[in-house]
Short mmCIF file of C-alpha atoms and ligand atoms in Angstrom, two decimals:
data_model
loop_
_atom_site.label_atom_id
_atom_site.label_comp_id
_atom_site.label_asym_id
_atom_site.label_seq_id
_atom_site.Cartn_x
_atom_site.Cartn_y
_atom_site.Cartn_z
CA UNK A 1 -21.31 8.33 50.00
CA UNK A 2 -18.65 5.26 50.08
CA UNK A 3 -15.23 5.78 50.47
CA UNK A 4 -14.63 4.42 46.68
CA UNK A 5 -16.09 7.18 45.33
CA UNK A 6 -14.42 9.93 47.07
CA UNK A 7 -11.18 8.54 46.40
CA UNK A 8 -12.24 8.01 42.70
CA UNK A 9 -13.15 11.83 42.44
CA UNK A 10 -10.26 13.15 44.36
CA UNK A 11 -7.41 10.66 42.25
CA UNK A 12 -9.14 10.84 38.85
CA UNK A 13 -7.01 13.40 36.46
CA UNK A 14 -8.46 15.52 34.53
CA UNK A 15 -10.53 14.42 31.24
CA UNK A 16 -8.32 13.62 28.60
CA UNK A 17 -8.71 16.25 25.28
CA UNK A 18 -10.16 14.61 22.94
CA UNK A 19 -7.67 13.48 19.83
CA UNK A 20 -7.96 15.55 16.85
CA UNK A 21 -9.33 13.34 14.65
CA UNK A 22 -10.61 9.85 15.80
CA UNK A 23 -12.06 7.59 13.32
CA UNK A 24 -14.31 4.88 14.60
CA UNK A 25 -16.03 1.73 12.73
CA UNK A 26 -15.78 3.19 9.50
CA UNK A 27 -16.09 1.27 6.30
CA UNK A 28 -17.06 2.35 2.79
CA UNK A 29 -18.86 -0.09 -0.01
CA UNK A 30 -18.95 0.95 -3.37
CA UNK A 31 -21.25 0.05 -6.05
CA UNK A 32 -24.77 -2.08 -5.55
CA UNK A 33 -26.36 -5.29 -5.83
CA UNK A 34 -24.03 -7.61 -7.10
CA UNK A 35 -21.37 -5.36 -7.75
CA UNK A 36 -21.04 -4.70 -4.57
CA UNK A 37 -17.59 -4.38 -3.13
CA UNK A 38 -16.79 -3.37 0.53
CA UNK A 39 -13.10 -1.49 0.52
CA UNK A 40 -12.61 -0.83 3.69
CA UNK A 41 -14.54 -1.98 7.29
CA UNK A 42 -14.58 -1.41 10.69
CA UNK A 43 -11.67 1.20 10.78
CA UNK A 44 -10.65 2.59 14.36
CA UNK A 45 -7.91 5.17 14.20
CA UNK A 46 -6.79 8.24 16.61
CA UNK A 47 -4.42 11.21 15.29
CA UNK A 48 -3.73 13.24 18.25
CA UNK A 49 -2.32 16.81 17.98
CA UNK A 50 1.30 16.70 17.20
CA UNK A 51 1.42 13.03 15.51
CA UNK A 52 2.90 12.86 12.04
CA UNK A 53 1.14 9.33 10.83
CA UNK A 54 1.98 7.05 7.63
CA UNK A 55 -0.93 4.73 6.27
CA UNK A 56 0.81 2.46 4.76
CA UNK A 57 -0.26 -0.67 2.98
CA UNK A 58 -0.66 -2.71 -0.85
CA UNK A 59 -2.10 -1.22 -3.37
CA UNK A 60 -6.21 -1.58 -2.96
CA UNK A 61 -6.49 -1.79 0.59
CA UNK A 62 -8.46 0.87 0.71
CA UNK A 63 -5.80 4.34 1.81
CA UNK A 64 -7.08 6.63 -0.73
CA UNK A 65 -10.45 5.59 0.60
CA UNK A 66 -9.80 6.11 4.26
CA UNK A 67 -8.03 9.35 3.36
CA UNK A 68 -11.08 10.70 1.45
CA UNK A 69 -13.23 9.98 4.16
CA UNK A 70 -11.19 11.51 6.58
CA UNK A 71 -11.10 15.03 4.97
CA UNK A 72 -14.69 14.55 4.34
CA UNK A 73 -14.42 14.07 0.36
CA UNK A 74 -16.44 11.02 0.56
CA UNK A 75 -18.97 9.69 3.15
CA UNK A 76 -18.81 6.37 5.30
CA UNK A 77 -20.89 3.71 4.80
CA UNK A 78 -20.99 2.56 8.66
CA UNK A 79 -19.34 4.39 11.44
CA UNK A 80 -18.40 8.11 11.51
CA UNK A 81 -15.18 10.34 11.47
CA UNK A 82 -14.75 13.10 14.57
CA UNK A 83 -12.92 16.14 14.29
CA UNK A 84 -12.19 17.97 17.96
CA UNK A 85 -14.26 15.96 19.22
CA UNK A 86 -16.97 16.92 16.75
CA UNK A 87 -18.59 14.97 14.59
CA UNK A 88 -17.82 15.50 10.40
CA UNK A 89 -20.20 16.55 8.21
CA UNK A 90 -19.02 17.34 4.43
CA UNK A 91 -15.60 18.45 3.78
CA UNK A 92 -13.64 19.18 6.48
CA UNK A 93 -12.63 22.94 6.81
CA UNK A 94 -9.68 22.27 8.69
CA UNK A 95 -8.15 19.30 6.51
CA UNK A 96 -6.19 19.90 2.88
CA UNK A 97 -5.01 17.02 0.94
CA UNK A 98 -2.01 16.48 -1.57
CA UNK A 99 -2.46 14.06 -4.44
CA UNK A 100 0.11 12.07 -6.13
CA UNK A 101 0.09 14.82 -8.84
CA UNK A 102 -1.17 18.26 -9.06
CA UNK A 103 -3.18 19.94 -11.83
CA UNK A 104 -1.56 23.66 -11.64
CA UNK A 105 -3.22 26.26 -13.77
CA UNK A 106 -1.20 26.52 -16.72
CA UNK A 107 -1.67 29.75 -17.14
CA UNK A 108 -1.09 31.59 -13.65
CA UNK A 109 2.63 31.84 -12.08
CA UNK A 110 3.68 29.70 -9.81
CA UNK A 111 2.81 32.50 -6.85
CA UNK A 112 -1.03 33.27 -8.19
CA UNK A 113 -1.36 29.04 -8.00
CA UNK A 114 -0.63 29.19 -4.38
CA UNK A 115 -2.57 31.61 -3.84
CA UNK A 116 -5.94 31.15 -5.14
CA UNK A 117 -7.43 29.41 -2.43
CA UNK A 118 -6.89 32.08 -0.41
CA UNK A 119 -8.35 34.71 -2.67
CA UNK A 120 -11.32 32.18 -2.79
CA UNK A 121 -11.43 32.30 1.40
CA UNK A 122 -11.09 36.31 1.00
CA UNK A 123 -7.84 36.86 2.12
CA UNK A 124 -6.25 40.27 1.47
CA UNK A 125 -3.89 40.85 -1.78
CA UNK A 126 -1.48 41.77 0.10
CA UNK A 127 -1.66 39.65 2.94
CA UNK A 128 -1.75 36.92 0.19
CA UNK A 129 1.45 38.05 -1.22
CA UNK A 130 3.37 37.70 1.40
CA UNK A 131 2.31 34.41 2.13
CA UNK A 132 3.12 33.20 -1.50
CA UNK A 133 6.35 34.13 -1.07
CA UNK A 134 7.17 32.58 2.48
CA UNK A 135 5.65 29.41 1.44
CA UNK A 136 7.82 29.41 -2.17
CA UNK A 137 10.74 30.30 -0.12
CA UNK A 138 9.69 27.57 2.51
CA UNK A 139 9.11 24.46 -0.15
CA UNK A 140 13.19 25.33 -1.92
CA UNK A 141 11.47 27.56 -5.02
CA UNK A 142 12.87 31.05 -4.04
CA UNK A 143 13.46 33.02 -6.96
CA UNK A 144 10.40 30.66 -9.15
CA UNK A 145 7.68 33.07 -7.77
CA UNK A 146 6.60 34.67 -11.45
CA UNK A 147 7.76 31.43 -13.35
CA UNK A 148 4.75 29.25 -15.05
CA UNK A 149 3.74 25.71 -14.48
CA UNK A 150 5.45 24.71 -18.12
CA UNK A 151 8.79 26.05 -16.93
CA UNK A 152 9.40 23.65 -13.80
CA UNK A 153 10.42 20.35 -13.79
CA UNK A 154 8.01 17.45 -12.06
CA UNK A 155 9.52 18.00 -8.77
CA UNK A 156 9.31 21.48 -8.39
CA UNK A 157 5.49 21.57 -9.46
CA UNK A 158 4.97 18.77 -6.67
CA UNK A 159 6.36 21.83 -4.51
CA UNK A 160 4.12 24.38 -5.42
CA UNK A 161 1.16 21.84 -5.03
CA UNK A 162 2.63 21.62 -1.19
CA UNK A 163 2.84 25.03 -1.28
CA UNK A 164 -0.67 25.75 -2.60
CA UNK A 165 -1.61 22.92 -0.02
CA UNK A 166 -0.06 24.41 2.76
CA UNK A 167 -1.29 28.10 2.01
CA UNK A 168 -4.59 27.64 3.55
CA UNK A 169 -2.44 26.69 7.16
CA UNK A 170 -4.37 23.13 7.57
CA UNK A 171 -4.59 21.79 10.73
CA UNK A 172 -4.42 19.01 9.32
CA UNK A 173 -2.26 17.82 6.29
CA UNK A 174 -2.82 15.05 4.23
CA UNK A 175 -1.22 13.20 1.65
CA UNK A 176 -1.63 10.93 -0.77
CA UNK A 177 1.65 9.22 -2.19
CA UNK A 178 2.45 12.47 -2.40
CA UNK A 179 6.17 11.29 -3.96
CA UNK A 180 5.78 8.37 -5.72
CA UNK A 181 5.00 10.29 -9.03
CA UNK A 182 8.37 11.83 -8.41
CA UNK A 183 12.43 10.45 -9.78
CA UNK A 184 14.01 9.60 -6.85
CA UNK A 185 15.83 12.75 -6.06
CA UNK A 186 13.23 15.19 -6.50
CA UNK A 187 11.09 12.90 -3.76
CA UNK A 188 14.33 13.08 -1.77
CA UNK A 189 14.84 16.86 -1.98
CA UNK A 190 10.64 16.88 -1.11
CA UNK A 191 10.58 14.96 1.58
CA UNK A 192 13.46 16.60 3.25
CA UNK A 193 11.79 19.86 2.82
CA UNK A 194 8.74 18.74 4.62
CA UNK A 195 10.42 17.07 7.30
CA UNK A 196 12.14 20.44 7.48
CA UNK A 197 8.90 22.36 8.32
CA UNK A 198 7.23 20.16 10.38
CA UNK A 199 9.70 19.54 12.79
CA UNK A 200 10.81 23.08 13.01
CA UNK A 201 7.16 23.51 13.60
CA UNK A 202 7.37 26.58 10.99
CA UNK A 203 3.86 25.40 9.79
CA UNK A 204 0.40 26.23 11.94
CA UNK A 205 -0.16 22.56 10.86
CA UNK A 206 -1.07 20.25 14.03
CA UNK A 207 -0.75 16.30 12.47
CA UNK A 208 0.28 15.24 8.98
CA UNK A 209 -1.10 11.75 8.20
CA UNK A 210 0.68 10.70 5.07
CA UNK A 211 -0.38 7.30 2.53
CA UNK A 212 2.18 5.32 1.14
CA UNK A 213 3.06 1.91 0.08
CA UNK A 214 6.91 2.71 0.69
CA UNK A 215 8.25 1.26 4.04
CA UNK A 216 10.91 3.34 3.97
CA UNK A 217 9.91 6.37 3.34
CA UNK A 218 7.31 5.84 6.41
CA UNK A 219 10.09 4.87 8.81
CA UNK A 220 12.03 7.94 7.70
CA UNK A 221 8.93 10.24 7.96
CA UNK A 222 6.14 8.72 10.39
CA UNK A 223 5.93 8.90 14.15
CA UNK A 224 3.46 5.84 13.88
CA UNK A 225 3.16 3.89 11.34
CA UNK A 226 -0.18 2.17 10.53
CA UNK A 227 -0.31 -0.89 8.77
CA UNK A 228 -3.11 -1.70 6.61
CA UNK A 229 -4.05 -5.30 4.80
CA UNK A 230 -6.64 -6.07 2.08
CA UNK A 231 -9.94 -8.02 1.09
CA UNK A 232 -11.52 -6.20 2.58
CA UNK A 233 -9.11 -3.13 3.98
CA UNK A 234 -8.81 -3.44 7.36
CA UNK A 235 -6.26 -1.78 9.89
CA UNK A 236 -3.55 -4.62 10.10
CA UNK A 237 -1.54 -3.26 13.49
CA UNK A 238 0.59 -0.20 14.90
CA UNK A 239 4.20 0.60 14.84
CA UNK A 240 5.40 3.27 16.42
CA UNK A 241 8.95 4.76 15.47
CA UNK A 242 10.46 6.48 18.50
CA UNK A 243 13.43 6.93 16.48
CA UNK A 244 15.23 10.91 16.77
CA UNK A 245 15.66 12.92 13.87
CA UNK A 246 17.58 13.39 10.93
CA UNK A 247 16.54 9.22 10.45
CA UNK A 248 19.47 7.68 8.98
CA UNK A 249 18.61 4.89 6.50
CA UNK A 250 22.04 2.91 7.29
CA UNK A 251 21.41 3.02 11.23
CA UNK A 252 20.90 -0.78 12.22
CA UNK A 253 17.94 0.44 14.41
CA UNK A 254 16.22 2.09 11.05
CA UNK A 255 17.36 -1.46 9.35
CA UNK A 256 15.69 -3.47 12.08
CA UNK A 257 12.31 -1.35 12.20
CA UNK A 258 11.83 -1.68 8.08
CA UNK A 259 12.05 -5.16 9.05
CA UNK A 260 9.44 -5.33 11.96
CA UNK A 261 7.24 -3.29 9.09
CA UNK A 262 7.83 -5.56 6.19
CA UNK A 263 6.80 -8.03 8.40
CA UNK A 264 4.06 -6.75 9.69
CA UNK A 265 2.80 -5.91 6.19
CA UNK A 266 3.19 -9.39 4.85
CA UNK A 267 1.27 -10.48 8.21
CA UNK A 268 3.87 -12.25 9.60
CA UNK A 269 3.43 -10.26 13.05
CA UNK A 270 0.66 -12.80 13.88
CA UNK A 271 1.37 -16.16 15.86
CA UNK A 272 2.39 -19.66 14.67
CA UNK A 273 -0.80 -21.33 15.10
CA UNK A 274 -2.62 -18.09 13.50
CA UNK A 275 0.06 -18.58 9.99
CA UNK A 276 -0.52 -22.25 9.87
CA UNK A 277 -4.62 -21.99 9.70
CA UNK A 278 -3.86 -19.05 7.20
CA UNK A 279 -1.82 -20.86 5.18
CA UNK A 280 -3.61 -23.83 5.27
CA UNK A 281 -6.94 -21.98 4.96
CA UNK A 282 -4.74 -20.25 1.67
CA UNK A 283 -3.89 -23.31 0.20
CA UNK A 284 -7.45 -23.83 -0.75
CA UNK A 285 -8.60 -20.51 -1.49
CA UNK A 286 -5.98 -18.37 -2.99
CA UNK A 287 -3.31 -18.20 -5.53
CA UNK A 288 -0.74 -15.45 -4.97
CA UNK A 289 -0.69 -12.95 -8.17
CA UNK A 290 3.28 -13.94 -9.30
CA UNK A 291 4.69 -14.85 -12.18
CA UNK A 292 6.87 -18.39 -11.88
CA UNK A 293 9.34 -16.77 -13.72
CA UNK A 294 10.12 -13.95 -11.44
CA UNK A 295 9.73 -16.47 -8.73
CA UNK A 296 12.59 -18.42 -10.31
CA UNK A 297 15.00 -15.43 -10.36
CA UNK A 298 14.20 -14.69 -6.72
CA UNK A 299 14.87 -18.20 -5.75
CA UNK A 300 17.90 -18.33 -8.06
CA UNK A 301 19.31 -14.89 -6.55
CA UNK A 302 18.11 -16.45 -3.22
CA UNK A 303 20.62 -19.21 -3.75
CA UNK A 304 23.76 -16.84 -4.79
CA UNK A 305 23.02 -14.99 -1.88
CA UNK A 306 23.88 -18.51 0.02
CA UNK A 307 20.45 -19.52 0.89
CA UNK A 308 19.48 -16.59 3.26
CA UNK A 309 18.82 -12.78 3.05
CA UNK A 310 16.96 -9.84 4.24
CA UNK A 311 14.06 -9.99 2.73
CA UNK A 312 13.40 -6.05 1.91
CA UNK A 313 17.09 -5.51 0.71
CA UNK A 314 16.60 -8.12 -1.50
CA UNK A 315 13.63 -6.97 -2.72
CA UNK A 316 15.31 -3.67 -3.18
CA UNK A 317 18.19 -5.11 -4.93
CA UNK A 318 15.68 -7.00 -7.49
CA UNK A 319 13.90 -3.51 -8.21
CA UNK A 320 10.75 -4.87 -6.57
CA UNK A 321 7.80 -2.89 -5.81
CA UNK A 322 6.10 -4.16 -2.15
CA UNK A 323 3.31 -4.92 -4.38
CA UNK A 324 5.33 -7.61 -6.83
CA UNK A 325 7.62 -8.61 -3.81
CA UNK A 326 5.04 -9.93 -1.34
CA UNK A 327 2.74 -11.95 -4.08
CA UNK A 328 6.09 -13.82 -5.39
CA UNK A 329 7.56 -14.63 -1.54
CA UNK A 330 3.91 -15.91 -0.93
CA UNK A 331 4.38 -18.10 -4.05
CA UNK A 332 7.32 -19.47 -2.88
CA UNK A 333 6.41 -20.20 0.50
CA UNK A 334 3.39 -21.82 -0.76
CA UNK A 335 5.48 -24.33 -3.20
CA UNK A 336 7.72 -25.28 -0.64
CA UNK A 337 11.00 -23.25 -1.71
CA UNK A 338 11.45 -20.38 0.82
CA UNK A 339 10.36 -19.73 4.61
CA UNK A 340 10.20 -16.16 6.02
CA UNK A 341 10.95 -15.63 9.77
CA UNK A 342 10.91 -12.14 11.12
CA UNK A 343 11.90 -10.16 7.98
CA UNK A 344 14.37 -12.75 6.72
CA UNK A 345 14.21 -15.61 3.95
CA UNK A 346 15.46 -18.58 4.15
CA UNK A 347 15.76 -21.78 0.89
CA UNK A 348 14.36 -24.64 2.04
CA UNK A 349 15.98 -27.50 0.86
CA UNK A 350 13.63 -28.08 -1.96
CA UNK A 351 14.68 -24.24 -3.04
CA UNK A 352 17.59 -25.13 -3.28
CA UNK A 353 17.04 -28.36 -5.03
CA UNK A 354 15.26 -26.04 -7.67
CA UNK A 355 17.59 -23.59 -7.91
CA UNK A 356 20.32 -26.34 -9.21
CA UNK A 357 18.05 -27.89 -11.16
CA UNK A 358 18.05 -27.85 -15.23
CA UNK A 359 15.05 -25.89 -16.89
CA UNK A 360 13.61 -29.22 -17.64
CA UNK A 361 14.00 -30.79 -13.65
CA UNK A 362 12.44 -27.22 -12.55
CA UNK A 363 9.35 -27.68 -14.62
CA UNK A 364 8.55 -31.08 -13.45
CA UNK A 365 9.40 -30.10 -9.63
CA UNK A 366 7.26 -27.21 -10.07
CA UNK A 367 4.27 -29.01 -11.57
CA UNK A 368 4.08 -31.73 -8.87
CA UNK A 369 4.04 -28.97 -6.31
CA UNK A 370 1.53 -26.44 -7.93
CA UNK A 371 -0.94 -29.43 -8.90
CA UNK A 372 -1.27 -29.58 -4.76
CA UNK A 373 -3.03 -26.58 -5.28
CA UNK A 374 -7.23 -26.93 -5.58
CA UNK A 375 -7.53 -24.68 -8.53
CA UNK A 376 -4.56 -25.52 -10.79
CA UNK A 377 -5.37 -29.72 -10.10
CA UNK A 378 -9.59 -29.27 -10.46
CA UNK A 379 -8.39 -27.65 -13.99
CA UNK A 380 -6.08 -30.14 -14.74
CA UNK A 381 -8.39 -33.25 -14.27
CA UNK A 382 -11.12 -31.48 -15.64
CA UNK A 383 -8.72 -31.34 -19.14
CA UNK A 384 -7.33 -35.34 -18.21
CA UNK A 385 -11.47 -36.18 -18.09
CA UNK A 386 -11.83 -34.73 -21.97
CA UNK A 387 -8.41 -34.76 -23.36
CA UNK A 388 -9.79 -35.28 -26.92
CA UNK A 389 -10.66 -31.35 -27.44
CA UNK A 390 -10.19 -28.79 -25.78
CA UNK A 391 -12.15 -26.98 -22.60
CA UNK A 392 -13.46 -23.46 -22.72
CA UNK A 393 -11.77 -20.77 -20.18
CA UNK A 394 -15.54 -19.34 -19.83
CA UNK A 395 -16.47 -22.85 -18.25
CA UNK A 396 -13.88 -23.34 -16.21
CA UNK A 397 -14.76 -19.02 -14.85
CA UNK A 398 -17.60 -19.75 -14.37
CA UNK A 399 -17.55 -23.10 -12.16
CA UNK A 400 -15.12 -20.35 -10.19
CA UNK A 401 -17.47 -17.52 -9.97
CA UNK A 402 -20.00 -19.71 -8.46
CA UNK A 403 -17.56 -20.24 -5.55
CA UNK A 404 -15.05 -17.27 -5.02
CA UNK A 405 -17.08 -14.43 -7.19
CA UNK A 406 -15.06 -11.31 -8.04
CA UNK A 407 -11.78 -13.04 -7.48
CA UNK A 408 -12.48 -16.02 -10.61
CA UNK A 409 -10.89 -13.95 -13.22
CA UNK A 410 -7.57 -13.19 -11.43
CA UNK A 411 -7.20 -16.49 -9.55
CA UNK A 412 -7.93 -18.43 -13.09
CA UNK A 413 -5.36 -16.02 -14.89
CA UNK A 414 -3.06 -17.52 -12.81
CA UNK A 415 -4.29 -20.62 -12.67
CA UNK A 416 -3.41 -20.89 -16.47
CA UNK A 417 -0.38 -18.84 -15.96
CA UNK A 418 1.02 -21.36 -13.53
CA UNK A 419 0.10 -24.25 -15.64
CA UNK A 420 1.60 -23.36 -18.41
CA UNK A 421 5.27 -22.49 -16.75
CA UNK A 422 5.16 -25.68 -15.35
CA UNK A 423 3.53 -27.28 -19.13
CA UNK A 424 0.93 -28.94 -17.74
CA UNK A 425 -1.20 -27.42 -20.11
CA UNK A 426 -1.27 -25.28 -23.20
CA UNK A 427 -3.88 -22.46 -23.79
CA UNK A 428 -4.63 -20.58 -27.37
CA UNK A 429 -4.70 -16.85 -27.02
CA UNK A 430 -6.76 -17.08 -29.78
CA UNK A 431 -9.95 -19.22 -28.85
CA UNK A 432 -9.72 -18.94 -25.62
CA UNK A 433 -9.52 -22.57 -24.98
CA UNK A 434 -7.95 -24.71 -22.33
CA UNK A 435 -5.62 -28.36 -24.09
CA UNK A 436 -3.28 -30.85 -21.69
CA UNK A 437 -0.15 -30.10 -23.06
CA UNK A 438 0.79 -33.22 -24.79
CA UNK A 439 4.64 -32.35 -25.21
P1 ADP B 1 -5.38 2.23 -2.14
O1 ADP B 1 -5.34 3.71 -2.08
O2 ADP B 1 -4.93 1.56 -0.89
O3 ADP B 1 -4.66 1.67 -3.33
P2 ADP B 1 -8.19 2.62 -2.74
O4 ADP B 1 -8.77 3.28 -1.55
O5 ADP B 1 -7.88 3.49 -3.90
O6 ADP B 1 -6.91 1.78 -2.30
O7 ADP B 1 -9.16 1.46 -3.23
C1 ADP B 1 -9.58 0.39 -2.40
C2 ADP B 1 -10.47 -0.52 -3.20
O8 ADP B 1 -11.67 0.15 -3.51
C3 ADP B 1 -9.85 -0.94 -4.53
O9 ADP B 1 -10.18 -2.29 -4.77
C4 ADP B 1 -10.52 -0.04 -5.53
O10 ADP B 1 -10.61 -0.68 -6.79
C5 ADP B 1 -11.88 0.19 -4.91
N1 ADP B 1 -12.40 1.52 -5.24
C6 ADP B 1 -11.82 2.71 -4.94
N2 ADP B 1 -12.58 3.74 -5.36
C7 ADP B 1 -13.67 3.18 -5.93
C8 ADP B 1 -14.85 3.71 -6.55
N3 ADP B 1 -15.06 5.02 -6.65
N4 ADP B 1 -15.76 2.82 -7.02
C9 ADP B 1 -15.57 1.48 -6.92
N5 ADP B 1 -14.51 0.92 -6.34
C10 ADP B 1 -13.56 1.75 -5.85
MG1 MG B 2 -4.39 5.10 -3.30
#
């Protein structure tokens, strides 16, 4: 026997317990043949015991997906889910999941709705009972126990959905944008209560992993945040937030992690080299989904803002979902009028050239800048090359098809949309047709 291997055996700790849930190589494609359409691959993810974990991400990149598959509502393609260790098979016993909105039974009180899973899993009457009420107390709905669905307000039947949810002590809790369905002070008043329970560990629950597409809410919730991207959904990177609780949004250290987020979610977490092949790799494949017009308020409220500003807040002060914000700040990056740099936005000069330009100068600045782009300039020659009539939009879809597939109809749309903010051409709702605009 070598020395090595003695010390090995006597240093080595003890094996590690296995996470509670680890997810490894899992994708899912929906549909066949050509409709085809992978929504999520080669997804790694741990939850160990004790985690509270925010999936957070744009719309499409595949949460709801990953969630599914996690409680065992829908099945892999490649890879595999474990639970203790074990590997899942069906729905998993242990795992209960909250949707954005709950269908209560109209007709049984708020107490017999949280309590009919547990009648279902044979759970005494009375034992039942007492539950109810502990859980109604527990979620802020004391006093609601023999009221019906009709009766509450939005929020408070989101609360007996967590309190139906919660009934059946799940190991582990899921949700699904479980408050975005919610005014802002009922989410508020929600997530407070749940923050409430799980920390005071009142609930059996071991991990909560949580979707979103709110970077807030994750850094005021999550333990770990994990950051997903799109086309095809794909785990992006990691955050942890080791900040203590109650999570104050005004603390500059809750400030400065929403912006390592937001920055991670628009990719920016990546290296120099690694943005300028993207973006140059971009600028032949992909037109951001913004309108120019939103783009020009964003530039011009840029520009009042004296050129520079955090780019979440101002987000947030434009009303911006992440899912409008990112697409317009990519559209502006791309034409030349902003830079981003760690969570902040910056005019260029040209922005700022824009921004003091008249309606008229903006249009012309705009169309020499967007005709750089592949799809808007192959459209735009191809209308020069037969100015006489007009060009079908079916041609010019599918030329497109033929080369990016699924994506033709959106990246045309705003193609077209593009082109005619900037009046390079004109387009008839009516015939579908494609004219140079002649003005
Ligand atoms: P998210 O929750 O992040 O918004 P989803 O998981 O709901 O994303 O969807 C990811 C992608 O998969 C989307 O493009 C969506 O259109 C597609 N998708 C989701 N469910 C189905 C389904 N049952 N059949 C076909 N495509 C689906
Ligand atoms: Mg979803």
């Amino acid at each position: 026997m070598s020395n090595e291997t003695v010390t090995a055996a006597a240093v080595s700790p003890p094996p590690a317990a296995a996470p509670l849930l680890s997810v490894r190589g899992v994708g899912k494609t929906y549909g066949r043949g050509a409709k085809r359409f992978t929504a999520i691959r080669d997804v790694d993810l741990d939850i160990a015991s004790g985690e509270f974990v925010c999936l957070l991400g744009p719309s499409g990149c595949g949460k709801s997906t990953l969630l599914r598959i996690i409680t065992g509502l829908s099945v892999a393609t490649t890879g595999h889910v474990r639970y203790r260790g074990e590997r899942l098979v069906g729905v998993n016993p242990h795992a209960t999941i909250v949707f954005q909105t709950f269908a209560l039974y109209p007709w049984l009180t708020v107490a017999q709705n949280v309590t009919i899973a547990l009648k279902a899993r044979g759970v005494a009457a009375k034992e039942r009972e007492e539950r109810a009420a502990k859980l109604i107390d527990m979620v802020g709905l004391g006093g609601f126990a023999s009221a019906y669905p009709r009766e509450l307000s939005g929020g408070m039947r989101q609360k007996v959905g967590f309190a139906r949810a919660m009934a059946v002590e799940p190991e582990l809790f899921c949700l699904d944008e479980p408050f975005s369905a919610l005014d802002v002070l009922s989410a508020e008043s929600l997530r407070g209560e749940l923050m409430e329970l799980w920390l005071d560990r009142v609930l059996p629950t071991k991990a909560i992993l949580m979707v979103t597409h709110n970077i807030e809410e994750a850094v005021l919730m999550a333990d770990r945040i994990v950051v997903m991207g799109k086309d095809p959904g794909h785990i992006l990177t990691e955050i942890p937030v080791a900040l203590a609780h109650p999570r104050r949004r005004k603390d500059p250290h809750f400030q400065a992690l929403v912006d390592r987020v937001y920055a991670a979610v628009a990719g920016k977490t990546k290296s120099e080299a690694e943005m300028a092949s993207e973006a140059a790799q971009r600028l032949h494949q992909r037109l951001p989904d913004a309108e120019l017009g939103a783009l020009a308020g964003f530039v011009e409220k840029l520009a009042s803002d004296g050129g520079t500003a955090d780019i979440y807040r101002l987000g947030g002060e434009l009303s911006l979902a992440l899912d409008e914000l990112l697409p317009i700040v990519e559209a502006g990056e791309l034409l030349g009028l902003l830079r981003v740099h760690e969570g902040d936005l910056f005019l260029t000069p040209l922005g700022q050239a824009w921004a003091d330009a008249s309606i008229l100068a903006r249009r012309e600045l705009v169309a020499g800048r967007i005709l750089r782009q592949p799809t808007v300039r192959w459209i735009y020659e191809t209308l020069q090359a037969d100015a006489e009539s007009g060009v079908d939009r079916d041609q010019f879809r599918e030329v497109l098809a033929g080369e990016i597939g699924d994506q033709a109809e959106e990246q045309l749309d705003i193609a077209i949309n593009w082109g005619r903010y900037a009046k390079l051409f004109a387009y008839d709702d009516d015939t579908e047709e494609l004219y140079l605009d002649e003005e």
